[in-house]
Every structure is written in structure tokens, then in C-alpha cells.
Coordinates of C-alpha atoms in Angstrom, one line a residue:
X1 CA -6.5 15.1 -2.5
X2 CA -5.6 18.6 -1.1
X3 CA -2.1 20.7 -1.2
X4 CA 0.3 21.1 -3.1
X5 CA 2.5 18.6 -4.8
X6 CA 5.8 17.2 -4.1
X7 CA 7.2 14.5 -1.9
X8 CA 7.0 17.0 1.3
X9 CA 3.2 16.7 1.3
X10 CA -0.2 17.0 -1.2
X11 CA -0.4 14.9 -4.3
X12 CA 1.9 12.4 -3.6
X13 CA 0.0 10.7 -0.2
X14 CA -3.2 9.0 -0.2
X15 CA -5.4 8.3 2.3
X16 CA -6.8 9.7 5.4
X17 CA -6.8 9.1 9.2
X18 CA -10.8 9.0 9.4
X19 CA -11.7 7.4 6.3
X20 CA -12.7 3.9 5.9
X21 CA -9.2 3.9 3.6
X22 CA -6.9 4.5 6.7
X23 CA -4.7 1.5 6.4
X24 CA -4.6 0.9 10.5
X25 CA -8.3 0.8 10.6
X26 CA -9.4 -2.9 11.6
X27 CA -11.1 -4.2 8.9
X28 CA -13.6 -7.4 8.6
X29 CA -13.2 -9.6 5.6
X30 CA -16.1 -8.3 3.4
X31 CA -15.8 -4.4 3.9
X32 CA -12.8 -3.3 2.0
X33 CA -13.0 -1.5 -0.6
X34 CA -10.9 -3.2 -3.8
X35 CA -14.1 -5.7 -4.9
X36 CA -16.0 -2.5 -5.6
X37 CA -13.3 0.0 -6.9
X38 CA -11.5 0.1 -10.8
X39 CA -8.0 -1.4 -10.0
X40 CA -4.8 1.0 -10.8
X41 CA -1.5 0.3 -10.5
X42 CA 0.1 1.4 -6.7
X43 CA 1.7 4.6 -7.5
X44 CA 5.5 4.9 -6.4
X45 CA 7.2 7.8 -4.7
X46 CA 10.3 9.4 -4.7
X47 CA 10.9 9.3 -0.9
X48 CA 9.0 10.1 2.9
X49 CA 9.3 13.3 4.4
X50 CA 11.7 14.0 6.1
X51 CA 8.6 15.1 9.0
X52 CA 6.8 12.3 8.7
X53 CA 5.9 10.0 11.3
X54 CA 6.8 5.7 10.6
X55 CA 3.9 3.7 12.1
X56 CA 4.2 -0.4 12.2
X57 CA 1.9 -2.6 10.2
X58 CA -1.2 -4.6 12.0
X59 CA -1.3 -6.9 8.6
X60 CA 2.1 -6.6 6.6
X61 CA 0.8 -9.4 4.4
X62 CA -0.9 -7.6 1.0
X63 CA -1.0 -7.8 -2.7
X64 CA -0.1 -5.0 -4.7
X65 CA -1.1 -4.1 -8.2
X66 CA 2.0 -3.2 -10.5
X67 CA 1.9 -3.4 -14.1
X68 CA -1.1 -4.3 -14.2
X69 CA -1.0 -7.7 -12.1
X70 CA -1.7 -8.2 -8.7
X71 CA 1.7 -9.6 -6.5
X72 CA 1.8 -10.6 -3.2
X73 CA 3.6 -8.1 -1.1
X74 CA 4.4 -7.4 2.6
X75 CA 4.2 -3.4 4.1
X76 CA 7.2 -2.9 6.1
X77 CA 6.4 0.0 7.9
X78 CA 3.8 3.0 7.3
X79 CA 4.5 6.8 6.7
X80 CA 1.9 9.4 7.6
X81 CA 2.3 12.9 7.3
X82 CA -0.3 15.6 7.3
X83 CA -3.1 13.5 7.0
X84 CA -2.1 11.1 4.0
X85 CA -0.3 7.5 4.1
X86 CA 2.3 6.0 2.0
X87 CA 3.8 2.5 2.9
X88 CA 7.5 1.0 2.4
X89 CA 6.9 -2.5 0.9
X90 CA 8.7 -5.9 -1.2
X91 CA 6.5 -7.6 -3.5
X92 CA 7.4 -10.7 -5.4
X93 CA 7.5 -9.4 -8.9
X94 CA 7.1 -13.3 -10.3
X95 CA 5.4 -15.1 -8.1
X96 CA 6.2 -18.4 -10.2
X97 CA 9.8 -17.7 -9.0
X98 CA 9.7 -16.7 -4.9
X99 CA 13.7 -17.5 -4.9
X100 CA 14.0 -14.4 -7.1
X101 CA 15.1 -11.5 -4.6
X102 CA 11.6 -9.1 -4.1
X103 CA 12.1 -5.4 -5.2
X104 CA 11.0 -3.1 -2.5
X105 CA 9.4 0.7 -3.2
X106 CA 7.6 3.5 -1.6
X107 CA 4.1 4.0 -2.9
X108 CA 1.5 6.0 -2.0
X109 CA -1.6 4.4 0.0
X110 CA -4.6 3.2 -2.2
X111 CA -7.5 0.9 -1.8
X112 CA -8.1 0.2 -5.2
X113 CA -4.1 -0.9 -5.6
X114 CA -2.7 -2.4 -2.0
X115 CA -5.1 -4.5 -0.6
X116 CA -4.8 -6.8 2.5
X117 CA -4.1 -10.1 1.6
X118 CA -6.5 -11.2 5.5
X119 CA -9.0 -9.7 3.8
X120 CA -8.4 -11.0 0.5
X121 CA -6.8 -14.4 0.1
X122 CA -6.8 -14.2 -3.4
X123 CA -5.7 -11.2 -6.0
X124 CA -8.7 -9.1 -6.0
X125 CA -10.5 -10.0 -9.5
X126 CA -9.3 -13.8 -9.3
X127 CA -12.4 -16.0 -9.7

């Protein structure tokens, strides 16, 4: 990643608008990239810039890995400013339990720790 740090740009956003990690790109069900990366948790950030630019999900439905487990999630909108992604987002923090209310956070865009759940039926790792 490039810049500075800070919630205004740099180390906090992932991603990029011409990678295969761009969260908008259409993606078939065998090329994403979580199968063949080390899984980390999703990193959370403090908030978007006040610059950046909200862009709708194509496929809100995700998991998300927090804690070390994969939950299922839902993106409710994108954030994209200078070139790097973050997304808004509720998971289910105990999936046993969906009446329990989700807990919602900002995180930074990663392929190895929000994966789509069209491309991925099952948490990434499940046999």
C-alpha cells in the first residue's frame, strides 16, 4: 500500500480499482483469491473520509473473518477514496444464534478476509 497513514487516505484502505481485488469486479466462482491466500482477520477502521465516494454492492452477501472465524456477513455499501476500498458491513457474530442483533463495522477491503459468499458458499477452509 502507498501514502501515508490515517483514516483520510494510505494505510488504512485496501484494494485497488484495476486489480483482480476490486470488490465491483465480476467475478466467476473459481477465480477469487481467498482458497489461495493465508486468511487474516478483516481489519476495522475508525471512519470513511469525509471525500470519499459510497458505491452500492453487486453481492452484499459475504463472510468475513473476525477473531479468527469466518461469519456470514452482508456489505452495506462501499467507500473508495484515492484508489483503495473499505466496506460498511453486519456480520452475525454467532451464527448458532441469527436472533442475536449483528454488530456492524467499517473494515478495510481484503481478499484474504471478506470473501463473497456467490463465490464461496461455504467459509473459505471448510471441507
Amino acid at each position: 500500500m502507498s501514502g501515508g497513514g490515517g483514516a483520510a487516505g494510505g494505510s488504512y484502505w485496501s484494494g485497488g480499482p484495476d486489480g483482480p481485488a476490486h470488490p465491483n469486479r465480476r467475478q466467476g466462482p473459481n477465480d477469487s483469491a481467498a482458497p489461495n491466500t493465508p486468511a487474516r482477520d478483516a481489519r476495522r477502521l475508525p471512519r470513511p473520509p469525509r471525500d470519499a465516494r459510497r458505491v452500492e454492492p453487486r453481492q452484499p452477501a459475504i463472510w468475513v473473518r473476525v477473531d479468527g472465524r469466518w461469519l456470514p456477513g452482508h456489505i452495506q455499501c462501499w467507500f473508495t477514496h484515492r484508489g483503495r476500498w473499505a466496506c460498511w458491513l453486519s456480520y452475525q457474530a454467532d451464527p448458532a444464534h441469527p436472533t442475536v442483533a449483528a454488530l456492524w463495522g467499517l473494515f478495510a477491503y481484503d481478499p484474504a478476509s471478506i470473501v463473497s459468499r456467490a463465490a464461496h458458499p461455504t467459509p473459505p477452509g471448510a471441507s
